[in-house]
Amino acid sequence: MSRLPSRHLLRDAALNAAARGWHVFPIKPGGTEPAVQDWQQKATSDPERITRAWQYGPYNIGLMPCASRLLVVDLIPARLGERPPRRLQGPGVHDGADVLAALTEDAGVRFPTETFTVGTPQRGMALYFTHPQGPCPASSPGTDSRLGWHVAIRSTDCYVLLPGSTTADGAFTVMHDAPAATWPDYLAARLPARPPSSECTTTSGEALLPEQESLPME
C-alpha cells in the first residue's frame, strides 16, 4: 500500500463531504473498519465534530448513504477468470458497469455519467444518487442486487468509503466531481423501497467488522 494521505487532507475531504450535507465518520487508517463505536449514531455533517475527530490521525472517511439521503450504485468489476451468468454472457458484458449500461439502453436513456462518481481500488466505480423522501431502498447483501449481476446497492444499514480513503488495494478517487443526480425512475421501478436490510458489505466486498477502537465524536 502506498503512503497514507495526511490527516489534514483526509479531514478536508471529510469536511467537503459534510458541506454537501453528507454524514461521515472515521474509518481506521488504511482500512475499512470503523474507528468509532456506534458509527450509525455518530456519523455527522457537523464540521466542528469532524475537525475534532480527524485531529487524532489520518482516518479514512466513511459515509452513511441513507442518512445522507443518498443511494450508491456500486459497479463491481469481475475477478480474474470470473464470467457473468449465462443469460448475460455476450459481447460487451464483462462487469457491473456493462450490466447497468444494458439496463439504460433497454430504457432508452443514457448511461448516468452526470453524477458524483467514485473510482474504487478494485477498478470499479460507485455512482451517487439522491433519492426521494421516504424509505431508502434496501442494500444488497453482497455484490449483486435486483438491478443485476455485480450491480450492488449501498443504502440502509451500511457505509461506503469516500475519496481520499486508501486501503491495501489502492485509493478511492473522484472520477466525476458533480452534484449527486436524482435516482432515475427506470432504476427506481426495478428497486422499490423496502424495509432496511440487516446486513451490507463495504465497497471492497468484505463484510463489515465490529468496531474495536473508541474515538471522540461528541
PDB file of C-alpha atoms in Angstrom:
ATOM      1  CA  MET A   1       0.000   0.000   0.000  1.00  0.00           C
ATOM      2  CA  SER A   2       1.244   3.488  -0.764  1.00  0.00           C
ATOM      3  CA  ARG A   3       1.896   6.044   1.951  1.00  0.00           C
ATOM      4  CA  LEU A   4      -1.244   7.160   3.777  1.00  0.00           C
ATOM      5  CA  PRO A   5      -2.591  10.634   2.989  1.00  0.00           C
ATOM      6  CA  SER A   6      -2.082  13.201   5.736  1.00  0.00           C
ATOM      7  CA  ARG A   7      -4.795  13.661   8.329  1.00  0.00           C
ATOM      8  CA  HIS A   8      -5.198  17.230   7.103  1.00  0.00           C
ATOM      9  CA  LEU A   9      -6.037  16.108   3.569  1.00  0.00           C
ATOM     10  CA  LEU A  10      -8.442  13.468   4.878  1.00  0.00           C
ATOM     11  CA  ARG A  11     -10.047  15.948   7.261  1.00  0.00           C
ATOM     12  CA  ASP A  12     -10.570  18.390   4.405  1.00  0.00           C
ATOM     13  CA  ALA A  13     -12.108  15.638   2.272  1.00  0.00           C
ATOM     14  CA  ALA A  14     -14.453  14.757   5.134  1.00  0.00           C
ATOM     15  CA  LEU A  15     -15.386  18.430   5.542  1.00  0.00           C
ATOM     16  CA  ASN A  16     -16.055  18.732   1.807  1.00  0.00           C
ATOM     17  CA  ALA A  17     -18.449  15.794   2.058  1.00  0.00           C
ATOM     18  CA  ALA A  18     -20.138  17.365   5.083  1.00  0.00           C
ATOM     19  CA  ALA A  19     -20.586  20.595   3.117  1.00  0.00           C
ATOM     20  CA  ARG A  20     -22.761  18.567   0.732  1.00  0.00           C
ATOM     21  CA  GLY A  21     -24.888  17.540   3.709  1.00  0.00           C
ATOM     22  CA  TRP A  22     -23.405  14.038   3.861  1.00  0.00           C
ATOM     23  CA  HIS A  23     -22.947  12.166   7.148  1.00  0.00           C
ATOM     24  CA  VAL A  24     -19.403  10.885   7.697  1.00  0.00           C
ATOM     25  CA  PHE A  25     -17.348   9.167  10.379  1.00  0.00           C
ATOM     26  CA  PRO A  26     -13.737   7.979  10.805  1.00  0.00           C
ATOM     27  CA  ILE A  27     -12.547   4.653   9.403  1.00  0.00           C
ATOM     28  CA  LYS A  28      -9.307   3.057  10.636  1.00  0.00           C
ATOM     29  CA  PRO A  29      -6.258   4.418   8.779  1.00  0.00           C
ATOM     30  CA  GLY A  30      -5.580   2.368   5.680  1.00  0.00           C
ATOM     31  CA  GLY A  31      -8.536   0.084   6.398  1.00  0.00           C
ATOM     32  CA  THR A  32     -12.272  -0.389   6.011  1.00  0.00           C
ATOM     33  CA  GLU A  33     -13.366  -0.876   9.633  1.00  0.00           C
ATOM     34  CA  PRO A  34     -14.977   1.919  11.697  1.00  0.00           C
ATOM     35  CA  ALA A  35     -12.656   3.729  14.114  1.00  0.00           C
ATOM     36  CA  VAL A  36     -15.590   4.710  16.338  1.00  0.00           C
ATOM     37  CA  GLN A  37     -18.125   2.687  18.236  1.00  0.00           C
ATOM     38  CA  ASP A  38     -21.795   3.216  17.347  1.00  0.00           C
ATOM     39  CA  TRP A  39     -20.868   4.725  13.999  1.00  0.00           C
ATOM     40  CA  GLN A  40     -24.505   4.617  12.898  1.00  0.00           C
ATOM     41  CA  GLN A  41     -25.374   7.173  15.565  1.00  0.00           C
ATOM     42  CA  LYS A  42     -22.141   9.202  15.434  1.00  0.00           C
ATOM     43  CA  ALA A  43     -21.929   9.845  11.696  1.00  0.00           C
ATOM     44  CA  THR A  44     -22.295  13.589  11.254  1.00  0.00           C
ATOM     45  CA  SER A  45     -22.170  16.559   8.903  1.00  0.00           C
ATOM     46  CA  ASP A  46     -21.131  18.895  11.747  1.00  0.00           C
ATOM     47  CA  PRO A  47     -17.794  20.471  10.723  1.00  0.00           C
ATOM     48  CA  GLU A  48     -16.675  21.039  14.321  1.00  0.00           C
ATOM     49  CA  ARG A  49     -17.156  17.394  15.279  1.00  0.00           C
ATOM     50  CA  ILE A  50     -15.420  16.265  12.102  1.00  0.00           C
ATOM     51  CA  THR A  51     -12.461  18.583  12.705  1.00  0.00           C
ATOM     52  CA  ARG A  52     -12.056  17.286  16.266  1.00  0.00           C
ATOM     53  CA  ALA A  53     -12.240  13.657  15.196  1.00  0.00           C
ATOM     54  CA  TRP A  54      -9.637  13.908  12.424  1.00  0.00           C
ATOM     55  CA  GLN A  55      -7.089  15.612  14.659  1.00  0.00           C
ATOM     56  CA  TYR A  56      -6.386  12.165  16.133  1.00  0.00           C
ATOM     57  CA  GLY A  57      -4.998  10.607  12.969  1.00  0.00           C
ATOM     58  CA  PRO A  58      -5.202  10.039   9.184  1.00  0.00           C
ATOM     59  CA  TYR A  59      -8.568   8.315   9.290  1.00  0.00           C
ATOM     60  CA  ASN A  60     -10.257   7.080   6.156  1.00  0.00           C
ATOM     61  CA  ILE A  61     -13.718   8.512   5.566  1.00  0.00           C
ATOM     62  CA  GLY A  62     -16.887   6.505   5.976  1.00  0.00           C
ATOM     63  CA  LEU A  63     -20.207   7.722   4.581  1.00  0.00           C
ATOM     64  CA  MET A  64     -23.696   6.588   5.596  1.00  0.00           C
ATOM     65  CA  PRO A  65     -25.678   6.762   2.337  1.00  0.00           C
ATOM     66  CA  CYS A  66     -29.259   6.608   3.604  1.00  0.00           C
ATOM     67  CA  ALA A  67     -28.685   9.130   6.405  1.00  0.00           C
ATOM     68  CA  SER A  68     -27.180  11.413   3.756  1.00  0.00           C
ATOM     69  CA  ARG A  69     -30.268  10.996   1.533  1.00  0.00           C
ATOM     70  CA  LEU A  70     -28.106   9.088  -0.911  1.00  0.00           C
ATOM     71  CA  LEU A  71     -28.193   5.789  -2.703  1.00  0.00           C
ATOM     72  CA  VAL A  72     -24.896   4.452  -4.053  1.00  0.00           C
ATOM     73  CA  VAL A  73     -24.768   2.080  -7.008  1.00  0.00           C
ATOM     74  CA  ASP A  74     -21.565   0.052  -6.728  1.00  0.00           C
ATOM     75  CA  LEU A  75     -20.484  -1.246 -10.147  1.00  0.00           C
ATOM     76  CA  ILE A  76     -18.176  -4.147  -9.387  1.00  0.00           C
ATOM     77  CA  PRO A  77     -15.528  -5.475 -11.796  1.00  0.00           C
ATOM     78  CA  ALA A  78     -15.233  -9.195 -12.432  1.00  0.00           C
ATOM     79  CA  ARG A  79     -12.478 -11.086 -10.684  1.00  0.00           C
ATOM     80  CA  LEU A  80      -9.796 -12.782 -12.735  1.00  0.00           C
ATOM     81  CA  GLY A  81     -11.458 -15.578 -14.691  1.00  0.00           C
ATOM     82  CA  GLU A  82     -14.956 -14.688 -13.498  1.00  0.00           C
ATOM     83  CA  ARG A  83     -17.740 -14.611 -16.073  1.00  0.00           C
ATOM     84  CA  PRO A  84     -21.280 -13.225 -15.849  1.00  0.00           C
ATOM     85  CA  PRO A  85     -24.265 -15.563 -15.538  1.00  0.00           C
ATOM     86  CA  ARG A  86     -25.049 -17.447 -18.740  1.00  0.00           C
ATOM     87  CA  ARG A  87     -28.116 -15.328 -19.501  1.00  0.00           C
ATOM     88  CA  LEU A  88     -25.898 -12.224 -19.558  1.00  0.00           C
ATOM     89  CA  GLN A  89     -22.973 -13.654 -21.464  1.00  0.00           C
ATOM     90  CA  GLY A  90     -22.378 -11.952 -24.751  1.00  0.00           C
ATOM     91  CA  PRO A  91     -20.251  -9.340 -26.471  1.00  0.00           C
ATOM     92  CA  GLY A  92     -19.529  -6.350 -24.284  1.00  0.00           C
ATOM     93  CA  VAL A  93     -20.777  -7.725 -20.947  1.00  0.00           C
ATOM     94  CA  HIS A  94     -17.862  -8.158 -18.574  1.00  0.00           C
ATOM     95  CA  ASP A  95     -18.731  -6.390 -15.305  1.00  0.00           C
ATOM     96  CA  GLY A  96     -21.323  -4.423 -13.370  1.00  0.00           C
ATOM     97  CA  ALA A  97     -20.847  -1.290 -15.459  1.00  0.00           C
ATOM     98  CA  ASP A  98     -21.743  -3.274 -18.588  1.00  0.00           C
ATOM     99  CA  VAL A  99     -24.881  -4.640 -16.908  1.00  0.00           C
ATOM    100  CA  LEU A 100     -26.011  -1.135 -15.935  1.00  0.00           C
ATOM    101  CA  ALA A 101     -25.266   0.070 -19.471  1.00  0.00           C
ATOM    102  CA  ALA A 102     -27.592  -2.645 -20.798  1.00  0.00           C
ATOM    103  CA  LEU A 103     -30.331  -1.504 -18.399  1.00  0.00           C
ATOM    104  CA  THR A 104     -30.027   2.087 -19.563  1.00  0.00           C
ATOM    105  CA  GLU A 105     -30.078   1.016 -23.202  1.00  0.00           C
ATOM    106  CA  ASP A 106     -33.245  -1.021 -22.616  1.00  0.00           C
ATOM    107  CA  ALA A 107     -34.831   2.062 -21.005  1.00  0.00           C
ATOM    108  CA  GLY A 108     -33.845   4.252 -23.943  1.00  0.00           C
ATOM    109  CA  VAL A 109     -31.745   6.609 -21.818  1.00  0.00           C
ATOM    110  CA  ARG A 110     -28.085   7.499 -21.500  1.00  0.00           C
ATOM    111  CA  PHE A 111     -25.697   5.928 -19.002  1.00  0.00           C
ATOM    112  CA  PRO A 112     -25.873   8.113 -15.844  1.00  0.00           C
ATOM    113  CA  THR A 113     -22.494   9.796 -16.142  1.00  0.00           C
ATOM    114  CA  GLU A 114     -23.571  13.210 -14.827  1.00  0.00           C
ATOM    115  CA  THR A 115     -23.484  12.415 -11.132  1.00  0.00           C
ATOM    116  CA  PHE A 116     -20.882  12.229  -8.381  1.00  0.00           C
ATOM    117  CA  THR A 117     -18.756   9.191  -9.244  1.00  0.00           C
ATOM    118  CA  VAL A 118     -16.048   7.450  -7.237  1.00  0.00           C
ATOM    119  CA  GLY A 119     -13.384   5.100  -8.541  1.00  0.00           C
ATOM    120  CA  THR A 120     -12.780   2.139  -6.228  1.00  0.00           C
ATOM    121  CA  PRO A 121      -9.430   0.398  -5.612  1.00  0.00           C
ATOM    122  CA  GLN A 122     -10.632  -2.700  -7.489  1.00  0.00           C
ATOM    123  CA  ARG A 123     -11.072  -0.578 -10.662  1.00  0.00           C
ATOM    124  CA  GLY A 124     -14.813  -0.413 -10.241  1.00  0.00           C
ATOM    125  CA  MET A 125     -16.930   2.687  -9.836  1.00  0.00           C
ATOM    126  CA  ALA A 126     -19.628   3.927  -7.497  1.00  0.00           C
ATOM    127  CA  LEU A 127     -22.406   6.232  -8.711  1.00  0.00           C
ATOM    128  CA  TYR A 128     -24.035   8.504  -6.124  1.00  0.00           C
ATOM    129  CA  PHE A 129     -27.718   9.482  -6.388  1.00  0.00           C
ATOM    130  CA  THR A 130     -30.167  11.384  -4.248  1.00  0.00           C
ATOM    131  CA  HIS A 131     -33.418   9.561  -3.590  1.00  0.00           C
ATOM    132  CA  PRO A 132     -36.950  10.817  -2.891  1.00  0.00           C
ATOM    133  CA  GLN A 133     -38.198  11.319   0.647  1.00  0.00           C
ATOM    134  CA  GLY A 134     -39.361   8.167   2.371  1.00  0.00           C
ATOM    135  CA  PRO A 135     -37.786   4.747   2.982  1.00  0.00           C
ATOM    136  CA  CYS A 136     -34.485   4.017   1.315  1.00  0.00           C
ATOM    137  CA  PRO A 137     -34.272   1.018  -0.987  1.00  0.00           C
ATOM    138  CA  ALA A 138     -32.704  -1.893   0.863  1.00  0.00           C
ATOM    139  CA  SER A 139     -28.981  -2.528   0.462  1.00  0.00           C
ATOM    140  CA  SER A 140     -27.531  -5.531  -1.327  1.00  0.00           C
ATOM    141  CA  PRO A 141     -26.266  -8.282   0.980  1.00  0.00           C
ATOM    142  CA  GLY A 142     -23.405  -8.900  -1.435  1.00  0.00           C
ATOM    143  CA  THR A 143     -22.153  -7.992  -4.893  1.00  0.00           C
ATOM    144  CA  ASP A 144     -25.437  -8.413  -6.779  1.00  0.00           C
ATOM    145  CA  SER A 145     -28.877  -6.804  -6.494  1.00  0.00           C
ATOM    146  CA  ARG A 146     -32.253  -6.789  -8.195  1.00  0.00           C
ATOM    147  CA  LEU A 147     -30.656  -4.486 -10.749  1.00  0.00           C
ATOM    148  CA  GLY A 148     -28.350  -7.257 -11.871  1.00  0.00           C
ATOM    149  CA  TRP A 149     -25.059  -9.060 -11.617  1.00  0.00           C
ATOM    150  CA  HIS A 150     -22.283  -7.017  -9.955  1.00  0.00           C
ATOM    151  CA  VAL A 151     -24.589  -4.006  -9.641  1.00  0.00           C
ATOM    152  CA  ALA A 152     -24.781  -3.586  -5.857  1.00  0.00           C
ATOM    153  CA  ILE A 153     -26.843  -1.138  -3.824  1.00  0.00           C
ATOM    154  CA  ARG A 154     -25.385   0.666  -0.798  1.00  0.00           C
ATOM    155  CA  SER A 155     -28.103   2.431   1.158  1.00  0.00           C
ATOM    156  CA  THR A 156     -29.503   1.332   4.512  1.00  0.00           C
ATOM    157  CA  ASP A 157     -27.534  -0.314   7.311  1.00  0.00           C
ATOM    158  CA  CYS A 158     -24.136   0.120   5.672  1.00  0.00           C
ATOM    159  CA  TYR A 159     -21.394   2.541   4.738  1.00  0.00           C
ATOM    160  CA  VAL A 160     -19.074   3.282   1.835  1.00  0.00           C
ATOM    161  CA  LEU A 161     -15.612   4.836   1.736  1.00  0.00           C
ATOM    162  CA  LEU A 162     -15.191   8.287   0.236  1.00  0.00           C
ATOM    163  CA  PRO A 163     -12.403   9.612  -1.999  1.00  0.00           C
ATOM    164  CA  GLY A 164      -9.208  10.316  -0.098  1.00  0.00           C
ATOM    165  CA  SER A 165      -9.501   6.965   1.670  1.00  0.00           C
ATOM    166  CA  THR A 166      -6.724   4.454   0.970  1.00  0.00           C
ATOM    167  CA  THR A 167      -6.590   0.703   1.569  1.00  0.00           C
ATOM    168  CA  ALA A 168      -4.107  -2.063   0.834  1.00  0.00           C
ATOM    169  CA  ASP A 169      -5.793  -2.413  -2.574  1.00  0.00           C
ATOM    170  CA  GLY A 170      -5.376   1.245  -3.504  1.00  0.00           C
ATOM    171  CA  ALA A 171      -7.184   4.556  -3.249  1.00  0.00           C
ATOM    172  CA  PHE A 172     -10.757   5.741  -3.630  1.00  0.00           C
ATOM    173  CA  THR A 173     -10.716   8.607  -6.134  1.00  0.00           C
ATOM    174  CA  VAL A 174     -13.102  11.162  -7.593  1.00  0.00           C
ATOM    175  CA  MET A 175     -13.918  10.176 -11.169  1.00  0.00           C
ATOM    176  CA  HIS A 176     -16.514  12.900 -11.694  1.00  0.00           C
ATOM    177  CA  ASP A 177     -16.995  15.752  -9.213  1.00  0.00           C
ATOM    178  CA  ALA A 178     -20.606  16.752  -9.748  1.00  0.00           C
ATOM    179  CA  PRO A 179     -23.733  17.056  -7.608  1.00  0.00           C
ATOM    180  CA  ALA A 180     -25.435  13.738  -6.970  1.00  0.00           C
ATOM    181  CA  ALA A 181     -28.147  13.281  -9.597  1.00  0.00           C
ATOM    182  CA  THR A 182     -31.685  12.241  -8.769  1.00  0.00           C
ATOM    183  CA  TRP A 183     -32.305   8.497  -8.560  1.00  0.00           C
ATOM    184  CA  PRO A 184     -33.526   7.608 -12.089  1.00  0.00           C
ATOM    185  CA  ASP A 185     -37.121   6.455 -12.483  1.00  0.00           C
ATOM    186  CA  TYR A 186     -36.162   3.477 -14.660  1.00  0.00           C
ATOM    187  CA  LEU A 187     -33.975   2.154 -11.839  1.00  0.00           C
ATOM    188  CA  ALA A 188     -36.447   3.041  -9.101  1.00  0.00           C
ATOM    189  CA  ALA A 189     -39.069   0.931 -10.875  1.00  0.00           C
ATOM    190  CA  ARG A 190     -36.757  -2.086 -10.591  1.00  0.00           C
ATOM    191  CA  LEU A 191     -35.762  -1.397  -6.992  1.00  0.00           C
ATOM    192  CA  PRO A 192     -38.719  -0.212  -4.892  1.00  0.00           C
ATOM    193  CA  ALA A 193     -38.211   0.952  -1.327  1.00  0.00           C
ATOM    194  CA  ARG A 194     -38.360  -1.814   1.253  1.00  0.00           C
ATOM    195  CA  PRO A 195     -37.666  -2.158   4.987  1.00  0.00           C
ATOM    196  CA  PRO A 196     -33.968  -1.762   5.871  1.00  0.00           C
ATOM    197  CA  SER A 197     -31.738  -4.759   5.269  1.00  0.00           C
ATOM    198  CA  SER A 198     -29.998  -6.466   8.163  1.00  0.00           C
ATOM    199  CA  GLU A 199     -26.531  -6.553   6.644  1.00  0.00           C
ATOM    200  CA  CYS A 200     -24.405  -4.954   3.990  1.00  0.00           C
ATOM    201  CA  THR A 201     -20.867  -5.181   2.680  1.00  0.00           C
ATOM    202  CA  THR A 202     -18.316  -2.474   2.117  1.00  0.00           C
ATOM    203  CA  THR A 203     -17.229  -1.368  -1.350  1.00  0.00           C
ATOM    204  CA  SER A 204     -14.345  -3.798  -1.049  1.00  0.00           C
ATOM    205  CA  GLY A 205     -16.823  -6.693  -0.894  1.00  0.00           C
ATOM    206  CA  GLU A 206     -15.738  -7.664   2.620  1.00  0.00           C
ATOM    207  CA  ALA A 207     -18.251  -7.983   5.462  1.00  0.00           C
ATOM    208  CA  LEU A 208     -18.261  -5.091   7.918  1.00  0.00           C
ATOM    209  CA  LEU A 209     -16.417  -5.948  11.119  1.00  0.00           C
ATOM    210  CA  PRO A 210     -17.219  -4.787  14.672  1.00  0.00           C
ATOM    211  CA  GLU A 211     -15.568  -1.586  15.853  1.00  0.00           C
ATOM    212  CA  GLN A 212     -12.592  -2.099  18.127  1.00  0.00           C
ATOM    213  CA  GLU A 213     -11.459   1.442  18.854  1.00  0.00           C
ATOM    214  CA  SER A 214     -13.044   4.368  20.629  1.00  0.00           C
ATOM    215  CA  LEU A 215     -12.629   7.841  19.183  1.00  0.00           C
ATOM    216  CA  PRO A 216     -14.273  11.043  20.432  1.00  0.00           C
ATOM    217  CA  MET A 217     -17.056  12.150  18.085  1.00  0.00           C
ATOM    218  CA  GLU A 218     -19.090  14.104  20.628  1.00  0.00           C
TER     219      GLU A 218
END
